[in-house]
mmCIF file with all atom_site columns, C-alpha atoms and ligand atoms in Angstrom:
data_model
loop_
_atom_site.group_PDB
_atom_site.id
_atom_site.type_symbol
_atom_site.label_atom_id
_atom_site.label_alt_id
_atom_site.label_comp_id
_atom_site.label_asym_id
_atom_site.label_entity_id
_atom_site.label_seq_id
_atom_site.pdbx_PDB_ins_code
_atom_site.Cartn_x
_atom_site.Cartn_y
_atom_site.Cartn_z
_atom_site.occupancy
_atom_site.B_iso_or_equiv
_atom_site.pdbx_formal_charge
_atom_site.auth_seq_id
_atom_site.auth_comp_id
_atom_site.auth_asym_id
_atom_site.auth_atom_id
_atom_site.pdbx_PDB_model_num
ATOM   1   C  CA  . MET A 1 1   ? 44.684  17.076 1.553  1.00 0.00 ? 149 MET A CA  1
ATOM   2   C  CA  . LYS A 1 2   ? 45.173  15.751 5.043  1.00 0.00 ? 150 LYS A CA  1
ATOM   3   C  CA  . THR A 1 3   ? 42.190  17.726 6.339  1.00 0.00 ? 151 THR A CA  1
ATOM   4   C  CA  . ARG A 1 4   ? 39.889  16.492 3.595  1.00 0.00 ? 152 ARG A CA  1
ATOM   5   C  CA  . THR A 1 5   ? 40.508  12.832 4.233  1.00 0.00 ? 153 THR A CA  1
ATOM   6   C  CA  . ALA A 1 6   ? 39.811  13.407 7.912  1.00 0.00 ? 154 ALA A CA  1
ATOM   7   C  CA  . ILE A 1 7   ? 36.537  15.312 7.374  1.00 0.00 ? 155 ILE A CA  1
ATOM   8   C  CA  . LEU A 1 8   ? 34.944  13.022 4.819  1.00 0.00 ? 156 LEU A CA  1
ATOM   9   C  CA  . PRO A 1 9   ? 34.446  9.966  7.078  1.00 0.00 ? 157 PRO A CA  1
ATOM   10  C  CA  . ALA A 1 10  ? 33.028  12.227 9.791  1.00 0.00 ? 158 ALA A CA  1
ATOM   11  C  CA  . LEU A 1 11  ? 30.423  13.624 7.399  1.00 0.00 ? 159 LEU A CA  1
ATOM   12  C  CA  . LEU A 1 12  ? 29.407  10.179 6.257  1.00 0.00 ? 160 LEU A CA  1
ATOM   13  C  CA  . LEU A 1 13  ? 28.922  9.053  9.831  1.00 0.00 ? 161 LEU A CA  1
ATOM   14  C  CA  . ALA A 1 14  ? 26.818  12.104 10.639 1.00 0.00 ? 162 ALA A CA  1
ATOM   15  C  CA  . ALA A 1 15  ? 24.556  11.616 7.633  1.00 0.00 ? 163 ALA A CA  1
ATOM   16  C  CA  . GLY A 1 16  ? 23.234  8.246  8.772  1.00 0.00 ? 164 GLY A CA  1
ATOM   17  C  CA  . PRO A 1 17  ? 21.551  8.974  12.119 1.00 0.00 ? 165 PRO A CA  1
ATOM   18  C  CA  . ALA A 1 18  ? 20.534  12.501 11.071 1.00 0.00 ? 166 ALA A CA  1
ATOM   19  C  CA  . SER A 1 19  ? 18.319  11.264 8.238  1.00 0.00 ? 167 SER A CA  1
ATOM   20  C  CA  . ALA A 1 20  ? 16.347  8.826  10.408 1.00 0.00 ? 168 ALA A CA  1
ATOM   21  C  CA  . ALA A 1 21  ? 13.736  10.107 12.834 1.00 0.00 ? 169 ALA A CA  1
ATOM   22  C  CA  . CYS A 1 22  ? 11.123  9.111  15.429 1.00 0.00 ? 170 CYS A CA  1
ATOM   23  C  CA  . THR A 1 23  ? 8.512   11.768 14.610 1.00 0.00 ? 171 THR A CA  1
ATOM   24  C  CA  . PHE A 1 24  ? 7.162   12.541 11.158 1.00 0.00 ? 172 PHE A CA  1
ATOM   25  C  CA  . GLU A 1 25  ? 5.038   15.393 9.842  1.00 0.00 ? 173 GLU A CA  1
ATOM   26  C  CA  . ILE A 1 26  ? 3.172   14.387 6.700  1.00 0.00 ? 174 ILE A CA  1
ATOM   27  C  CA  . GLU A 1 27  ? 0.845   16.585 4.695  1.00 0.00 ? 175 GLU A CA  1
ATOM   28  C  CA  . VAL A 1 28  ? -1.913  15.655 2.281  1.00 0.00 ? 176 VAL A CA  1
ATOM   29  C  CA  . GLY A 1 29  ? -4.305  17.812 0.301  1.00 0.00 ? 177 GLY A CA  1
ATOM   30  C  CA  . ASP A 1 30  ? -7.137  17.596 -2.208 1.00 0.00 ? 178 ASP A CA  1
ATOM   31  C  CA  . SER A 1 31  ? -5.140  15.269 -4.431 1.00 0.00 ? 179 SER A CA  1
ATOM   32  C  CA  . LEU A 1 32  ? -3.993  11.667 -4.173 1.00 0.00 ? 180 LEU A CA  1
ATOM   33  C  CA  . GLN A 1 33  ? -0.536  12.165 -2.757 1.00 0.00 ? 181 GLN A CA  1
ATOM   34  C  CA  . TYR A 1 34  ? 1.460   12.407 0.423  1.00 0.00 ? 182 TYR A CA  1
ATOM   35  C  CA  . ASP A 1 35  ? 4.129   15.093 0.551  1.00 0.00 ? 183 ASP A CA  1
ATOM   36  C  CA  . THR A 1 36  ? 6.676   12.362 1.246  1.00 0.00 ? 184 THR A CA  1
ATOM   37  C  CA  . ARG A 1 37  ? 7.301   9.013  -0.397 1.00 0.00 ? 185 ARG A CA  1
ATOM   38  C  CA  . THR A 1 38  ? 9.903   7.649  1.983  1.00 0.00 ? 186 THR A CA  1
ATOM   39  C  CA  . MET A 1 39  ? 10.175  7.511  5.762  1.00 0.00 ? 187 MET A CA  1
ATOM   40  C  CA  . SER A 1 40  ? 13.314  6.444  7.583  1.00 0.00 ? 188 SER A CA  1
ATOM   41  C  CA  . VAL A 1 41  ? 12.703  5.407  11.192 1.00 0.00 ? 189 VAL A CA  1
ATOM   42  C  CA  . ASP A 1 42  ? 15.604  5.343  13.596 1.00 0.00 ? 190 ASP A CA  1
ATOM   43  C  CA  . ALA A 1 43  ? 15.933  1.803  14.953 1.00 0.00 ? 191 ALA A CA  1
ATOM   44  C  CA  . ASP A 1 44  ? 16.574  3.269  18.401 1.00 0.00 ? 192 ASP A CA  1
ATOM   45  C  CA  . CYS A 1 45  ? 13.210  5.068  18.626 1.00 0.00 ? 193 CYS A CA  1
ATOM   46  C  CA  . ALA A 1 46  ? 11.333  4.238  21.817 1.00 0.00 ? 194 ALA A CA  1
ATOM   47  C  CA  . SER A 1 47  ? 8.161   5.016  19.862 1.00 0.00 ? 195 SER A CA  1
ATOM   48  C  CA  . VAL A 1 48  ? 7.288   6.369  16.443 1.00 0.00 ? 196 VAL A CA  1
ATOM   49  C  CA  . THR A 1 49  ? 4.797   9.184  15.902 1.00 0.00 ? 197 THR A CA  1
ATOM   50  C  CA  . VAL A 1 50  ? 3.194   10.103 12.597 1.00 0.00 ? 198 VAL A CA  1
ATOM   51  C  CA  . ASN A 1 51  ? 1.307   13.394 12.411 1.00 0.00 ? 199 ASN A CA  1
ATOM   52  C  CA  . LEU A 1 52  ? -0.914  13.627 9.341  1.00 0.00 ? 200 LEU A CA  1
ATOM   53  C  CA  . ARG A 1 53  ? -2.280  17.024 8.308  1.00 0.00 ? 201 ARG A CA  1
ATOM   54  C  CA  . HIS A 1 54  ? -4.866  17.515 5.552  1.00 0.00 ? 202 HIS A CA  1
ATOM   55  C  CA  . THR A 1 55  ? -4.257  20.974 4.128  1.00 0.00 ? 203 THR A CA  1
ATOM   56  C  CA  . GLY A 1 56  ? -6.993  20.750 1.493  1.00 0.00 ? 204 GLY A CA  1
ATOM   57  C  CA  . ASN A 1 57  ? -10.593 21.933 1.503  1.00 0.00 ? 205 ASN A CA  1
ATOM   58  C  CA  . LEU A 1 58  ? -12.621 18.847 0.618  1.00 0.00 ? 206 LEU A CA  1
ATOM   59  C  CA  . PRO A 1 59  ? -14.430 16.948 3.404  1.00 0.00 ? 207 PRO A CA  1
ATOM   60  C  CA  . ALA A 1 60  ? -13.398 13.454 4.501  1.00 0.00 ? 208 ALA A CA  1
ATOM   61  C  CA  . ALA A 1 61  ? -16.365 11.893 2.698  1.00 0.00 ? 209 ALA A CA  1
ATOM   62  C  CA  . ALA A 1 62  ? -15.078 13.195 -0.645 1.00 0.00 ? 210 ALA A CA  1
ATOM   63  C  CA  . MET A 1 63  ? -11.288 13.329 -0.267 1.00 0.00 ? 211 MET A CA  1
ATOM   64  C  CA  . GLY A 1 64  ? -10.434 11.632 3.016  1.00 0.00 ? 212 GLY A CA  1
ATOM   65  C  CA  . HIS A 1 65  ? -6.933  10.441 3.738  1.00 0.00 ? 213 HIS A CA  1
ATOM   66  C  CA  . ASN A 1 66  ? -5.277  8.345  6.397  1.00 0.00 ? 214 ASN A CA  1
ATOM   67  C  CA  . TRP A 1 67  ? -1.899  6.749  6.971  1.00 0.00 ? 215 TRP A CA  1
ATOM   68  C  CA  . VAL A 1 68  ? -1.836  2.957  7.216  1.00 0.00 ? 216 VAL A CA  1
ATOM   69  C  CA  . LEU A 1 69  ? 1.246   0.775  7.668  1.00 0.00 ? 217 LEU A CA  1
ATOM   70  C  CA  . THR A 1 70  ? 1.461   -2.834 6.460  1.00 0.00 ? 218 THR A CA  1
ATOM   71  C  CA  . THR A 1 71  ? 3.941   -5.096 4.744  1.00 0.00 ? 219 THR A CA  1
ATOM   72  C  CA  . PRO A 1 72  ? 4.071   -4.561 0.961  1.00 0.00 ? 220 PRO A CA  1
ATOM   73  C  CA  . GLU A 1 73  ? 2.243   -7.890 0.460  1.00 0.00 ? 221 GLU A CA  1
ATOM   74  C  CA  . ASP A 1 74  ? -0.705  -6.870 2.638  1.00 0.00 ? 222 ASP A CA  1
ATOM   75  C  CA  . VAL A 1 75  ? -1.483  -3.481 1.070  1.00 0.00 ? 223 VAL A CA  1
ATOM   76  C  CA  . GLN A 1 76  ? -4.025  -4.684 -1.455 1.00 0.00 ? 224 GLN A CA  1
ATOM   77  C  CA  . GLY A 1 77  ? -5.722  -7.137 0.907  1.00 0.00 ? 225 GLY A CA  1
ATOM   78  C  CA  . VAL A 1 78  ? -6.140  -4.572 3.681  1.00 0.00 ? 226 VAL A CA  1
ATOM   79  C  CA  . ALA A 1 79  ? -7.284  -1.836 1.298  1.00 0.00 ? 227 ALA A CA  1
ATOM   80  C  CA  . THR A 1 80  ? -9.823  -4.146 -0.314 1.00 0.00 ? 228 THR A CA  1
ATOM   81  C  CA  . ALA A 1 81  ? -11.121 -5.399 3.035  1.00 0.00 ? 229 ALA A CA  1
ATOM   82  C  CA  . GLY A 1 82  ? -11.441 -1.817 4.246  1.00 0.00 ? 230 GLY A CA  1
ATOM   83  C  CA  . ILE A 1 83  ? -13.688 -0.529 1.476  1.00 0.00 ? 231 ILE A CA  1
ATOM   84  C  CA  . GLY A 1 84  ? -16.814 -2.125 2.901  1.00 0.00 ? 232 GLY A CA  1
ATOM   85  C  CA  . GLN A 1 85  ? -16.111 -0.824 6.421  1.00 0.00 ? 233 GLN A CA  1
ATOM   86  C  CA  . GLY A 1 86  ? -17.126 2.719  5.580  1.00 0.00 ? 234 GLY A CA  1
ATOM   87  C  CA  . LEU A 1 87  ? -15.829 6.087  6.635  1.00 0.00 ? 235 LEU A CA  1
ATOM   88  C  CA  . GLU A 1 88  ? -16.983 5.568  10.238 1.00 0.00 ? 236 GLU A CA  1
ATOM   89  C  CA  . ASN A 1 89  ? -14.441 2.749  10.512 1.00 0.00 ? 237 ASN A CA  1
ATOM   90  C  CA  . ASP A 1 90  ? -11.750 4.650  8.591  1.00 0.00 ? 238 ASP A CA  1
ATOM   91  C  CA  . TYR A 1 91  ? -12.078 2.194  5.695  1.00 0.00 ? 239 TYR A CA  1
ATOM   92  C  CA  . LEU A 1 92  ? -10.100 -0.379 7.650  1.00 0.00 ? 240 LEU A CA  1
ATOM   93  C  CA  . PRO A 1 93  ? -10.995 -3.908 8.746  1.00 0.00 ? 241 PRO A CA  1
ATOM   94  C  CA  . ALA A 1 94  ? -11.419 -4.090 12.543 1.00 0.00 ? 242 ALA A CA  1
ATOM   95  C  CA  . SER A 1 95  ? -8.785  -5.887 14.640 1.00 0.00 ? 243 SER A CA  1
ATOM   96  C  CA  . ASP A 1 96  ? -6.822  -6.943 11.581 1.00 0.00 ? 244 ASP A CA  1
ATOM   97  C  CA  . GLU A 1 97  ? -3.310  -8.108 12.430 1.00 0.00 ? 245 GLU A CA  1
ATOM   98  C  CA  . ARG A 1 98  ? -2.097  -7.050 8.997  1.00 0.00 ? 246 ARG A CA  1
ATOM   99  C  CA  . VAL A 1 99  ? -2.611  -3.410 10.015 1.00 0.00 ? 247 VAL A CA  1
ATOM   100 C  CA  . LEU A 1 100 ? 0.615   -2.579 11.846 1.00 0.00 ? 248 LEU A CA  1
ATOM   101 C  CA  . ALA A 1 101 ? -0.321  1.046  12.546 1.00 0.00 ? 249 ALA A CA  1
ATOM   102 C  CA  . ALA A 1 102 ? -2.976  3.453  11.271 1.00 0.00 ? 250 ALA A CA  1
ATOM   103 C  CA  . THR A 1 103 ? -4.419  6.910  11.768 1.00 0.00 ? 251 THR A CA  1
ATOM   104 C  CA  . SER A 1 104 ? -8.070  7.841  11.400 1.00 0.00 ? 252 SER A CA  1
ATOM   105 C  CA  . ILE A 1 105 ? -9.284  9.355  8.142  1.00 0.00 ? 253 ILE A CA  1
ATOM   106 C  CA  . VAL A 1 106 ? -9.269  13.145 8.003  1.00 0.00 ? 254 VAL A CA  1
ATOM   107 C  CA  . GLY A 1 107 ? -10.662 15.731 5.616  1.00 0.00 ? 255 GLY A CA  1
ATOM   108 C  CA  . GLY A 1 108 ? -9.561  19.248 4.714  1.00 0.00 ? 256 GLY A CA  1
ATOM   109 C  CA  . GLY A 1 109 ? -8.327  21.332 7.637  1.00 0.00 ? 257 GLY A CA  1
ATOM   110 C  CA  . GLU A 1 110 ? -8.122  18.344 9.969  1.00 0.00 ? 258 GLU A CA  1
ATOM   111 C  CA  . SER A 1 111 ? -5.186  16.562 11.561 1.00 0.00 ? 259 SER A CA  1
ATOM   112 C  CA  . THR A 1 112 ? -4.681  13.145 13.051 1.00 0.00 ? 260 THR A CA  1
ATOM   113 C  CA  . MET A 1 113 ? -1.838  11.124 14.465 1.00 0.00 ? 261 MET A CA  1
ATOM   114 C  CA  . VAL A 1 114 ? -0.725  7.682  15.520 1.00 0.00 ? 262 VAL A CA  1
ATOM   115 C  CA  . THR A 1 115 ? 2.020   6.499  17.845 1.00 0.00 ? 263 THR A CA  1
ATOM   116 C  CA  . PHE A 1 116 ? 3.353   2.974  17.757 1.00 0.00 ? 264 PHE A CA  1
ATOM   117 C  CA  . SER A 1 117 ? 6.277   0.950  19.040 1.00 0.00 ? 265 SER A CA  1
ATOM   118 C  CA  . LEU A 1 118 ? 8.906   -0.649 16.874 1.00 0.00 ? 266 LEU A CA  1
ATOM   119 C  CA  . ASP A 1 119 ? 8.313   -3.762 19.002 1.00 0.00 ? 267 ASP A CA  1
ATOM   120 C  CA  . ASP A 1 120 ? 5.038   -4.145 17.103 1.00 0.00 ? 268 ASP A CA  1
ATOM   121 C  CA  . LEU A 1 121 ? 6.729   -4.322 13.708 1.00 0.00 ? 269 LEU A CA  1
ATOM   122 C  CA  . PRO A 1 122 ? 7.822   -7.771 12.538 1.00 0.00 ? 270 PRO A CA  1
ATOM   123 C  CA  . GLY A 1 123 ? 10.667  -8.272 10.066 1.00 0.00 ? 271 GLY A CA  1
ATOM   124 C  CA  . GLN A 1 124 ? 12.362  -4.899 10.270 1.00 0.00 ? 272 GLN A CA  1
ATOM   125 C  CA  . ASP A 1 125 ? 15.142  -5.905 7.879  1.00 0.00 ? 273 ASP A CA  1
ATOM   126 C  CA  . ARG A 1 126 ? 12.886  -5.105 4.929  1.00 0.00 ? 274 ARG A CA  1
ATOM   127 C  CA  . PRO A 1 127 ? 10.742  -2.101 4.004  1.00 0.00 ? 275 PRO A CA  1
ATOM   128 C  CA  . TYR A 1 128 ? 7.098   -1.565 4.919  1.00 0.00 ? 276 TYR A CA  1
ATOM   129 C  CA  . THR A 1 129 ? 4.513   0.228  2.844  1.00 0.00 ? 277 THR A CA  1
ATOM   130 C  CA  . PHE A 1 130 ? 2.354   3.109  4.053  1.00 0.00 ? 278 PHE A CA  1
ATOM   131 C  CA  . PHE A 1 131 ? -0.804  3.948  2.139  1.00 0.00 ? 279 PHE A CA  1
ATOM   132 C  CA  . CYS A 1 132 ? -4.223  5.591  2.243  1.00 0.00 ? 280 CYS A CA  1
ATOM   133 C  CA  . SER A 1 133 ? -7.167  3.201  2.658  1.00 0.00 ? 281 SER A CA  1
ATOM   134 C  CA  . PHE A 1 134 ? -9.808  5.616  1.342  1.00 0.00 ? 282 PHE A CA  1
ATOM   135 C  CA  . PRO A 1 135 ? -11.476 3.719  -1.544 1.00 0.00 ? 283 PRO A CA  1
ATOM   136 C  CA  . GLY A 1 136 ? -9.504  4.083  -4.747 1.00 0.00 ? 284 GLY A CA  1
ATOM   137 C  CA  . HIS A 1 137 ? -6.527  5.853  -3.178 1.00 0.00 ? 285 HIS A CA  1
ATOM   138 C  CA  . TYR A 1 138 ? -4.144  3.063  -2.225 1.00 0.00 ? 286 TYR A CA  1
ATOM   139 C  CA  . THR A 1 139 ? -2.858  2.332  -5.720 1.00 0.00 ? 287 THR A CA  1
ATOM   140 C  CA  . VAL A 1 140 ? -1.519  5.896  -5.981 1.00 0.00 ? 288 VAL A CA  1
ATOM   141 C  CA  . MET A 1 141 ? -1.095  6.993  -2.370 1.00 0.00 ? 289 MET A CA  1
ATOM   142 C  CA  . GLN A 1 142 ? 1.783   4.803  -1.253 1.00 0.00 ? 290 GLN A CA  1
ATOM   143 C  CA  . GLY A 1 143 ? 5.211   5.237  0.211  1.00 0.00 ? 291 GLY A CA  1
ATOM   144 C  CA  . THR A 1 144 ? 7.973   3.230  1.818  1.00 0.00 ? 292 THR A CA  1
ATOM   145 C  CA  . LEU A 1 145 ? 8.971   3.114  5.474  1.00 0.00 ? 293 LEU A CA  1
ATOM   146 C  CA  . THR A 1 146 ? 12.264  1.597  6.518  1.00 0.00 ? 294 THR A CA  1
ATOM   147 C  CA  . VAL A 1 147 ? 13.772  1.023  9.969  1.00 0.00 ? 295 VAL A CA  1
ATOM   148 C  CA  . ASP A 1 148 ? 17.377  2.161  9.695  1.00 0.00 ? 296 ASP A CA  1
HETATM 149 ZN ZN1 . ZN  B 2 .   ? -6.470  9.276  0.470  1.00 0.00 ? 470 ZN  B ZN1 1
#
């Protein structure tokens, strides 16, 4: 009994920092989904790196994916503005302050990555949304990133 009460708080403390990270490996394929829906970034990270790997077979022109970070309110606006920019611009508006971080678009067998600083993220007390800006994907391909 005495041992149990001593161990439990220690486990709870260990669970917090262990679940947050600075580097993330995310996989996508020939369907409209990321292999993760939630990302927990450690607030102490000097920088955050997202590695995106497309394990499918379809080319970027048909089933391209990227990883774009915005506030939840800006998802639709950025995705809509990006459609007209074309694949060569990764379906993202150029120099748009709403885009907090973004990778390029990749197709099957390709990988991409982005590194950013937490200093570039405003309002870290609430969650951000990551999504794919390939036309038609953002409504389904979304997840939540929190700074913990
Ligand atoms: Zn996509």
